[in-house]
Amino acid sequence: MMLELDKLSAHYGAVEVFSDVSLRIGAGEKVALLGRNGAGKTTLVQALFNLGPRLSGTIRLQGEAVQDWPTHRIARRGMALVPQGRGLFPTLSVSENLRLATLRQPRGAWTLEKIFETFPRLAERRHASSSALSGGERQLLAIGRALLTQAPLLVLDEASEGLAPMMAEEIIVQHVGKLAEAGLTVLLAEQNAALALRLCPRALVLAGRRLVFDGPSEALLADRSLLQEHLGV
Amino acid sequence: MMGYAAIQVLNALSFSALLLLTGLGLSVVLSLMNFVNLAHGSFYLLGSYIAVHWLASGAPWWMAFPVAFLATALAGALLERFPLRAFYARPHLMQVLLTYGLSVIFADLMRWGFGAQILSPELPEMLQGVVFLFDMPFPLYRLFIIGAGFAMALALWLLFDRTMWGAVVRAAVSDRGIVETLGIDTRRLFAAVFMLSAGLGGLSGALGAGMLAAYPGLDEEVLILALITVVVGGLGSFGGTVLSALVVGFALTFSKVWFPEFANLAAFSAMIALLLARPNGLVAPPLRQL
Ligand SMILES: Nc1ncnc2c1ncn2[C@@H]1O[C@H](COP(=O)(O)OP(=O)(O)OP(=O)(O)O)[C@@H](O)[C@H]1O
Ligand SMILES: [Mg+2]
């Protein structure tokens, strides 16, 4: 198993964001994590990296219980993050943003050259400050940076946010789709359910502090009342 | 008259060079770790005492500076492990109380270890004596402070701006959590930066001993000036710290020339006025930078 959550709960102070979330994601799966605004998707993503909320329960990453580990050790164990808002370093150039990710794991399938080949638009702007990029370029940079950690599991939080529909489609369905075909495991936290479900054959739905759905995307799409109630689609 | 002015400009520059090195150490810890270290002046004074004793020992004189740097960096490393690290996430007021308390303890320890008299280092022969500018004598050693101080500041700028290690530090200033998700251990990074900061304090003390001497109480004097330098410069901006080290150095030097009785009053009033006019400092970074 790539990732296993067992009875995971997260709290901010006395406020419980979600509880009792259990799920398993196998190697090579593409899974969408859906939920309305404020449902707790970002909190769950941060919990995976031990960033932010207080946790109980267990998180297993490639078989190892990591919930008490510091973030950098969890990352080295094999999980990369494309955070909500991209999390780029504005005082660094494009290539510095990328090279930062290679410091821990200088060798692997992904190299700086390969990122520039895969995303030629970044190559053109390698010396620019990351704050000078367009929305789409910023997202590609965040993805490239995550890939360079060589982690087999990629977690993307709100990857379509702030992008024009065409650009969101290109990045999520085409680029991330291609990465998944090459074997990457993908967990995609998204408000835009329609888009996420075009990529992912499996869906999770967070609502009312619970995981209310875990199953094939087709089954979710067929369940009109669930879509209406928890996703507002 | 010309000569007198030139001499005072050089005096101001040598003072600015010391403020710059001390201030940069304080500034990097403040912007990266959001930590206020009021014990920074203790590193300066420790560096001064180390230099005084090293230069009296007969060992190669130039080694006084790397030795002071390394010894204070080591002291900083120990202090960072316990107790400072536990206070990074605490409110500034707690950090202030802790580090002020530590600085009082260190002041006592240094008085006990090095005595209460004013100690001036015995300068190496090649740095003794004066040079003449417009027929006015100027101590050669102060030219050395200017050269070494600004060269060191340039080296630091290269370190932070041009190396990958510097890029990691700049990244951690903007988002520590994201840096961690790239597999980088930021706790070790913070410890290294704190060591560098302490070492810079000690190095400026070692350089400054030949100009300001070393005596109990100098730690507090230097600390307040370094704090002013950092605040006036605009918290955590490298260029701002350079500019404000010059402003503070010149303000203090020239107010001593023009209003000897009211030197501090004049200099500090000018700084308060400056902060009222530019609340974010001389160079307000759009984002927190180094
Ligand atoms: N640092 C925090 N402290 C306290 N409460 C928080 C914190 N961060 C988030 N919350 C709360 O936790 C809940 C879940 O927020 P979260 O950001 O995880 O939702 P989300 O599903 O990612 O939403 P969005 O679609 O807006 O990204 C919200 O009610 C939010 O107000
Ligand atoms: Mg979110």
Short mmCIF file of N, CA and C in Angstrom, two decimals, chain A residues 75-209:
data_model
loop_
_atom_site.label_atom_id
_atom_site.label_comp_id
_atom_site.label_asym_id
_atom_site.label_seq_id
_atom_site.Cartn_x
_atom_site.Cartn_y
_atom_site.Cartn_z
N ALA A 75 8.45 13.53 4.01
CA ALA A 75 8.68 13.83 2.59
C ALA A 75 9.70 12.87 2.01
N ARG A 76 10.78 12.64 2.75
CA ARG A 76 11.84 11.74 2.24
C ARG A 76 11.35 10.31 2.10
N ARG A 77 10.35 9.96 2.89
CA ARG A 77 9.81 8.60 2.82
C ARG A 77 9.09 8.39 1.50
N GLY A 78 8.70 9.49 0.82
CA GLY A 78 8.15 9.28 -0.52
C GLY A 78 6.85 9.98 -0.84
N MET A 79 6.63 11.16 -0.27
CA MET A 79 5.39 11.89 -0.58
C MET A 79 5.74 13.35 -0.89
N ALA A 80 5.22 13.84 -2.01
CA ALA A 80 5.50 15.21 -2.41
C ALA A 80 4.21 16.02 -2.44
N LEU A 81 4.34 17.31 -2.24
CA LEU A 81 3.16 18.17 -2.11
C LEU A 81 3.18 19.31 -3.12
N VAL A 82 2.05 19.51 -3.78
CA VAL A 82 1.81 20.75 -4.53
C VAL A 82 0.73 21.47 -3.72
N PRO A 83 1.14 22.42 -2.89
CA PRO A 83 0.20 22.96 -1.90
C PRO A 83 -0.82 23.92 -2.50
N GLN A 84 -1.90 24.11 -1.76
CA GLN A 84 -2.88 25.13 -2.15
C GLN A 84 -2.17 26.48 -2.18
N GLY A 85 -2.41 27.25 -3.24
CA GLY A 85 -1.72 28.53 -3.36
C GLY A 85 -0.31 28.39 -3.94
N ARG A 86 0.10 27.16 -4.28
CA ARG A 86 1.38 26.81 -4.93
C ARG A 86 2.58 26.79 -3.99
N GLY A 87 2.62 27.69 -2.99
CA GLY A 87 3.75 27.65 -2.06
C GLY A 87 5.10 27.86 -2.70
N LEU A 88 5.16 28.67 -3.77
CA LEU A 88 6.46 28.95 -4.38
C LEU A 88 7.22 29.96 -3.52
N PHE A 89 8.53 30.01 -3.72
CA PHE A 89 9.35 30.95 -2.95
C PHE A 89 9.59 32.19 -3.80
N PRO A 90 8.93 33.30 -3.47
CA PRO A 90 8.94 34.46 -4.36
C PRO A 90 10.30 35.13 -4.47
N THR A 91 11.17 34.96 -3.48
CA THR A 91 12.48 35.60 -3.57
C THR A 91 13.49 34.71 -4.31
N LEU A 92 13.02 33.58 -4.85
CA LEU A 92 13.91 32.68 -5.57
C LEU A 92 13.52 32.63 -7.05
N SER A 93 14.51 32.34 -7.89
CA SER A 93 14.22 32.21 -9.32
C SER A 93 13.55 30.87 -9.58
N VAL A 94 13.08 30.70 -10.82
CA VAL A 94 12.45 29.44 -11.22
C VAL A 94 13.40 28.27 -11.00
N SER A 95 14.65 28.42 -11.48
CA SER A 95 15.53 27.25 -11.36
C SER A 95 15.97 27.04 -9.91
N GLU A 96 16.07 28.11 -9.12
CA GLU A 96 16.37 27.91 -7.69
C GLU A 96 15.24 27.16 -6.99
N ASN A 97 13.98 27.54 -7.32
CA ASN A 97 12.84 26.82 -6.75
C ASN A 97 12.94 25.33 -7.03
N LEU A 98 13.35 25.00 -8.25
CA LEU A 98 13.46 23.60 -8.62
C LEU A 98 14.65 22.92 -7.95
N ARG A 99 15.79 23.61 -7.98
CA ARG A 99 17.01 22.98 -7.44
C ARG A 99 16.90 22.69 -5.95
N LEU A 100 16.10 23.51 -5.27
CA LEU A 100 15.88 23.29 -3.84
C LEU A 100 15.38 21.87 -3.58
N ALA A 101 14.54 21.39 -4.50
CA ALA A 101 13.93 20.07 -4.32
C ALA A 101 14.93 18.95 -4.60
N THR A 102 16.04 19.26 -5.25
CA THR A 102 17.00 18.21 -5.60
C THR A 102 18.07 18.04 -4.53
N LEU A 103 18.07 18.91 -3.52
CA LEU A 103 19.17 18.89 -2.56
C LEU A 103 19.23 17.58 -1.80
N ARG A 104 18.05 17.06 -1.40
CA ARG A 104 18.03 15.85 -0.60
C ARG A 104 18.25 14.60 -1.43
N GLN A 105 17.78 14.66 -2.68
CA GLN A 105 17.73 13.44 -3.48
C GLN A 105 18.27 13.77 -4.86
N PRO A 106 19.60 14.00 -4.96
CA PRO A 106 20.15 14.54 -6.20
C PRO A 106 19.98 13.58 -7.38
N ARG A 107 19.86 12.29 -7.13
CA ARG A 107 19.73 11.35 -8.24
C ARG A 107 18.33 10.74 -8.25
N GLY A 108 17.87 10.42 -9.44
CA GLY A 108 16.57 9.79 -9.56
C GLY A 108 16.06 9.96 -10.97
N ALA A 109 14.84 9.50 -11.20
CA ALA A 109 14.29 9.54 -12.55
C ALA A 109 14.11 10.98 -13.03
N TRP A 110 13.77 11.89 -12.10
CA TRP A 110 13.55 13.27 -12.50
C TRP A 110 14.81 14.09 -12.32
N THR A 111 15.18 14.80 -13.39
CA THR A 111 16.30 15.74 -13.30
C THR A 111 15.78 17.10 -13.74
N LEU A 112 16.58 18.12 -13.46
CA LEU A 112 16.21 19.48 -13.86
C LEU A 112 15.95 19.54 -15.36
N GLU A 113 16.83 18.87 -16.14
CA GLU A 113 16.67 18.89 -17.60
C GLU A 113 15.36 18.25 -18.01
N LYS A 114 15.04 17.16 -17.32
CA LYS A 114 13.82 16.44 -17.70
C LYS A 114 12.57 17.28 -17.37
N ILE A 115 12.63 18.03 -16.27
CA ILE A 115 11.50 18.91 -15.94
C ILE A 115 11.36 19.97 -17.03
N PHE A 116 12.50 20.53 -17.46
CA PHE A 116 12.44 21.56 -18.49
C PHE A 116 11.97 20.99 -19.83
N GLU A 117 12.29 19.72 -20.09
CA GLU A 117 11.79 19.08 -21.30
C GLU A 117 10.28 18.86 -21.22
N THR A 118 9.84 18.40 -20.03
CA THR A 118 8.42 18.11 -19.86
C THR A 118 7.59 19.38 -19.88
N PHE A 119 8.12 20.44 -19.25
CA PHE A 119 7.40 21.73 -19.19
C PHE A 119 8.26 22.81 -19.85
N PRO A 120 8.29 22.84 -21.18
CA PRO A 120 9.19 23.77 -21.89
C PRO A 120 8.97 25.22 -21.49
N ARG A 121 7.75 25.55 -21.07
CA ARG A 121 7.50 26.95 -20.70
C ARG A 121 8.32 27.38 -19.50
N LEU A 122 8.67 26.41 -18.64
CA LEU A 122 9.51 26.75 -17.49
C LEU A 122 10.95 26.98 -17.94
N ALA A 123 11.39 26.22 -18.94
CA ALA A 123 12.75 26.36 -19.42
C ALA A 123 13.00 27.78 -19.92
N GLU A 124 12.00 28.32 -20.64
CA GLU A 124 12.16 29.68 -21.15
C GLU A 124 12.31 30.70 -20.04
N ARG A 125 11.72 30.40 -18.89
CA ARG A 125 11.69 31.39 -17.83
C ARG A 125 12.56 30.99 -16.64
N ARG A 126 13.55 30.15 -16.87
CA ARG A 126 14.28 29.58 -15.74
C ARG A 126 14.97 30.63 -14.87
N HIS A 127 15.36 31.75 -15.45
CA HIS A 127 16.06 32.76 -14.65
C HIS A 127 15.12 33.81 -14.06
N ALA A 128 13.85 33.75 -14.45
CA ALA A 128 12.89 34.73 -13.92
C ALA A 128 12.60 34.44 -12.46
N SER A 129 12.17 35.49 -11.75
CA SER A 129 11.72 35.27 -10.38
C SER A 129 10.39 34.51 -10.45
N SER A 130 10.20 33.61 -9.49
CA SER A 130 8.98 32.80 -9.56
C SER A 130 7.74 33.67 -9.38
N SER A 131 7.91 34.87 -8.83
CA SER A 131 6.73 35.73 -8.64
C SER A 131 6.32 36.42 -9.94
N ALA A 132 7.17 36.28 -10.98
CA ALA A 132 6.84 36.93 -12.26
C ALA A 132 6.10 35.99 -13.21
N LEU A 133 5.81 34.76 -12.77
CA LEU A 133 5.19 33.78 -13.67
C LEU A 133 3.68 33.97 -13.75
N SER A 134 3.11 33.45 -14.84
CA SER A 134 1.65 33.44 -14.97
C SER A 134 1.10 32.31 -14.09
N GLY A 135 -0.23 32.31 -13.90
CA GLY A 135 -0.85 31.31 -13.04
C GLY A 135 -0.53 29.88 -13.46
N GLY A 136 -0.62 29.62 -14.77
CA GLY A 136 -0.35 28.27 -15.25
C GLY A 136 1.10 27.88 -15.05
N GLU A 137 2.00 28.82 -15.34
CA GLU A 137 3.43 28.54 -15.16
C GLU A 137 3.75 28.28 -13.70
N ARG A 138 3.09 29.02 -12.82
CA ARG A 138 3.33 28.81 -11.39
C ARG A 138 2.93 27.40 -10.98
N GLN A 139 1.80 26.95 -11.52
CA GLN A 139 1.35 25.61 -11.16
C GLN A 139 2.32 24.55 -11.70
N LEU A 140 2.80 24.77 -12.93
CA LEU A 140 3.76 23.82 -13.49
C LEU A 140 5.04 23.80 -12.67
N LEU A 141 5.45 24.97 -12.20
CA LEU A 141 6.66 25.04 -11.38
C LEU A 141 6.47 24.27 -10.07
N ALA A 142 5.30 24.46 -9.45
CA ALA A 142 5.03 23.74 -8.20
C ALA A 142 5.02 22.23 -8.43
N ILE A 143 4.48 21.81 -9.57
CA ILE A 143 4.46 20.38 -9.88
C ILE A 143 5.88 19.87 -10.16
N GLY A 144 6.62 20.65 -10.95
CA GLY A 144 8.00 20.26 -11.26
C GLY A 144 8.83 20.13 -10.00
N ARG A 145 8.66 21.06 -9.10
CA ARG A 145 9.41 21.03 -7.84
C ARG A 145 9.06 19.77 -7.06
N ALA A 146 7.77 19.44 -7.00
CA ALA A 146 7.36 18.25 -6.25
C ALA A 146 7.94 16.99 -6.90
N LEU A 147 7.95 16.93 -8.25
CA LEU A 147 8.47 15.75 -8.94
C LEU A 147 9.95 15.54 -8.63
N LEU A 148 10.69 16.64 -8.51
CA LEU A 148 12.13 16.54 -8.30
C LEU A 148 12.50 15.94 -6.94
N THR A 149 11.54 15.85 -6.04
CA THR A 149 11.85 15.15 -4.79
C THR A 149 11.88 13.64 -5.01
N GLN A 150 11.50 13.18 -6.22
CA GLN A 150 11.52 11.77 -6.63
C GLN A 150 10.51 10.93 -5.87
N ALA A 151 9.55 11.57 -5.20
CA ALA A 151 8.58 10.81 -4.41
C ALA A 151 7.60 10.09 -5.34
N PRO A 152 7.21 8.87 -4.98
CA PRO A 152 6.26 8.12 -5.83
C PRO A 152 4.80 8.56 -5.61
N LEU A 153 4.54 9.33 -4.54
CA LEU A 153 3.17 9.77 -4.27
C LEU A 153 3.11 11.29 -4.35
N LEU A 154 2.23 11.78 -5.23
CA LEU A 154 2.09 13.22 -5.41
C LEU A 154 0.73 13.67 -4.88
N VAL A 155 0.75 14.63 -3.96
CA VAL A 155 -0.50 15.16 -3.40
C VAL A 155 -0.67 16.58 -3.92
N LEU A 156 -1.77 16.83 -4.61
CA LEU A 156 -2.02 18.18 -5.14
C LEU A 156 -3.24 18.76 -4.44
N ASP A 157 -3.10 19.98 -3.93
CA ASP A 157 -4.21 20.61 -3.22
C ASP A 157 -4.73 21.78 -4.04
N GLU A 158 -5.97 21.67 -4.49
CA GLU A 158 -6.63 22.77 -5.20
C GLU A 158 -5.79 23.24 -6.40
N ALA A 159 -5.43 22.26 -7.24
CA ALA A 159 -4.53 22.56 -8.35
C ALA A 159 -5.18 23.44 -9.41
N SER A 160 -6.52 23.46 -9.47
CA SER A 160 -7.18 24.23 -10.53
C SER A 160 -7.50 25.65 -10.07
N GLU A 161 -7.33 25.91 -8.78
CA GLU A 161 -7.73 27.20 -8.22
C GLU A 161 -7.03 28.36 -8.92
N GLY A 162 -7.78 29.35 -9.31
CA GLY A 162 -7.20 30.55 -9.89
C GLY A 162 -6.76 30.39 -11.34
N LEU A 163 -7.03 29.24 -11.95
CA LEU A 163 -6.62 29.05 -13.35
C LEU A 163 -7.84 29.17 -14.27
N ALA A 164 -7.61 29.66 -15.48
CA ALA A 164 -8.68 29.66 -16.47
C ALA A 164 -9.04 28.21 -16.77
N PRO A 165 -10.32 27.93 -17.10
CA PRO A 165 -10.76 26.54 -17.28
C PRO A 165 -9.89 25.73 -18.24
N MET A 166 -9.48 26.36 -19.35
CA MET A 166 -8.66 25.63 -20.32
C MET A 166 -7.32 25.24 -19.71
N MET A 167 -6.75 26.18 -18.97
CA MET A 167 -5.44 25.94 -18.36
C MET A 167 -5.56 24.86 -17.29
N ALA A 168 -6.62 24.93 -16.48
CA ALA A 168 -6.83 23.93 -15.43
C ALA A 168 -6.95 22.55 -16.06
N GLU A 169 -7.70 22.50 -17.13
CA GLU A 169 -7.90 21.24 -17.86
C GLU A 169 -6.57 20.70 -18.38
N GLU A 170 -5.79 21.60 -18.99
CA GLU A 170 -4.51 21.18 -19.56
C GLU A 170 -3.60 20.61 -18.47
N ILE A 171 -3.54 21.34 -17.36
CA ILE A 171 -2.60 20.91 -16.31
C ILE A 171 -3.06 19.63 -15.64
N ILE A 172 -4.33 19.57 -15.26
CA ILE A 172 -4.76 18.42 -14.47
C ILE A 172 -4.99 17.19 -15.35
N VAL A 173 -5.76 17.35 -16.42
CA VAL A 173 -6.08 16.16 -17.20
C VAL A 173 -4.89 15.71 -18.04
N GLN A 174 -4.22 16.65 -18.71
CA GLN A 174 -3.12 16.23 -19.58
C GLN A 174 -1.82 15.96 -18.82
N HIS A 175 -1.30 17.02 -18.17
CA HIS A 175 0.02 16.86 -17.54
C HIS A 175 -0.01 15.84 -16.39
N VAL A 176 -0.90 16.05 -15.42
CA VAL A 176 -0.94 15.12 -14.29
C VAL A 176 -1.35 13.73 -14.78
N GLY A 177 -2.25 13.70 -15.77
CA GLY A 177 -2.67 12.41 -16.34
C GLY A 177 -1.49 11.64 -16.91
N LYS A 178 -0.63 12.34 -17.61
CA LYS A 178 0.53 11.69 -18.20
C LYS A 178 1.49 11.16 -17.12
N LEU A 179 1.65 11.97 -16.06
CA LEU A 179 2.52 11.54 -14.96
C LEU A 179 1.98 10.27 -14.32
N ALA A 180 0.65 10.23 -14.17
CA ALA A 180 0.04 9.06 -13.54
C ALA A 180 0.21 7.83 -14.43
N GLU A 181 0.07 8.03 -15.74
CA GLU A 181 0.28 6.92 -16.66
C GLU A 181 1.67 6.33 -16.51
N ALA A 182 2.63 7.22 -16.22
CA ALA A 182 4.01 6.76 -16.07
C ALA A 182 4.24 6.10 -14.71
N GLY A 183 3.18 6.01 -13.88
CA GLY A 183 3.33 5.24 -12.65
C GLY A 183 3.21 6.02 -11.35
N LEU A 184 3.09 7.33 -11.45
CA LEU A 184 2.99 8.14 -10.23
C LEU A 184 1.63 7.91 -9.56
N THR A 185 1.63 7.82 -8.23
CA THR A 185 0.38 7.75 -7.49
C THR A 185 -0.08 9.19 -7.22
N VAL A 186 -1.38 9.47 -7.46
CA VAL A 186 -1.85 10.84 -7.36
C VAL A 186 -3.03 10.95 -6.41
N LEU A 187 -2.93 11.88 -5.46
CA LEU A 187 -4.07 12.24 -4.62
C LEU A 187 -4.37 13.70 -4.90
N LEU A 188 -5.59 13.93 -5.43
CA LEU A 188 -5.91 15.26 -5.94
C LEU A 188 -7.06 15.85 -5.11
N ALA A 189 -6.74 16.81 -4.24
CA ALA A 189 -7.79 17.47 -3.45
C ALA A 189 -8.35 18.61 -4.30
N GLU A 190 -9.65 18.60 -4.56
CA GLU A 190 -10.23 19.56 -5.50
C GLU A 190 -11.65 19.97 -5.11
N GLN A 191 -11.94 21.25 -5.27
CA GLN A 191 -13.33 21.69 -5.17
C GLN A 191 -14.05 21.45 -6.48
N ASN A 192 -13.27 21.54 -7.57
CA ASN A 192 -13.84 21.35 -8.90
C ASN A 192 -13.99 19.85 -9.18
N ALA A 193 -15.12 19.30 -8.70
CA ALA A 193 -15.32 17.85 -8.76
C ALA A 193 -15.34 17.35 -10.20
N ALA A 194 -16.02 18.10 -11.07
CA ALA A 194 -16.17 17.65 -12.46
C ALA A 194 -14.80 17.43 -13.09
N LEU A 195 -13.90 18.37 -12.86
CA LEU A 195 -12.57 18.27 -13.44
C LEU A 195 -11.79 17.11 -12.82
N ALA A 196 -11.82 17.02 -11.50
CA ALA A 196 -11.04 15.98 -10.81
C ALA A 196 -11.51 14.59 -11.23
N LEU A 197 -12.82 14.45 -11.43
CA LEU A 197 -13.35 13.12 -11.75
C LEU A 197 -13.02 12.70 -13.18
N ARG A 198 -12.66 13.67 -14.02
CA ARG A 198 -12.23 13.30 -15.37
C ARG A 198 -10.87 12.64 -15.34
N LEU A 199 -10.08 12.96 -14.32
CA LEU A 199 -8.76 12.35 -14.21
C LEU A 199 -8.81 11.07 -13.38
N CYS A 200 -9.57 11.14 -12.29
CA CYS A 200 -9.47 10.08 -11.28
C CYS A 200 -10.62 9.09 -11.35
N PRO A 201 -10.29 7.80 -11.45
CA PRO A 201 -11.37 6.79 -11.46
C PRO A 201 -11.92 6.52 -10.06
N ARG A 202 -11.26 7.06 -9.04
CA ARG A 202 -11.76 6.82 -7.68
C ARG A 202 -11.91 8.15 -6.95
N ALA A 203 -12.96 8.25 -6.12
CA ALA A 203 -13.23 9.51 -5.43
C ALA A 203 -13.44 9.31 -3.94
N LEU A 204 -13.04 10.34 -3.18
CA LEU A 204 -13.33 10.40 -1.75
C LEU A 204 -14.11 11.69 -1.55
N VAL A 205 -15.10 11.68 -0.66
CA VAL A 205 -15.83 12.91 -0.37
C VAL A 205 -15.80 13.19 1.12
N LEU A 206 -15.31 14.36 1.47
CA LEU A 206 -15.30 14.82 2.86
C LEU A 206 -16.49 15.76 3.04
N ALA A 207 -17.30 15.48 4.05
CA ALA A 207 -18.41 16.39 4.35
C ALA A 207 -18.83 16.17 5.78
N GLY A 208 -19.19 17.25 6.46
CA GLY A 208 -19.64 17.15 7.84
C GLY A 208 -18.67 16.38 8.72
N ARG A 209 -17.40 16.64 8.56
CA ARG A 209 -16.34 16.06 9.39
C ARG A 209 -16.17 14.56 9.21
#
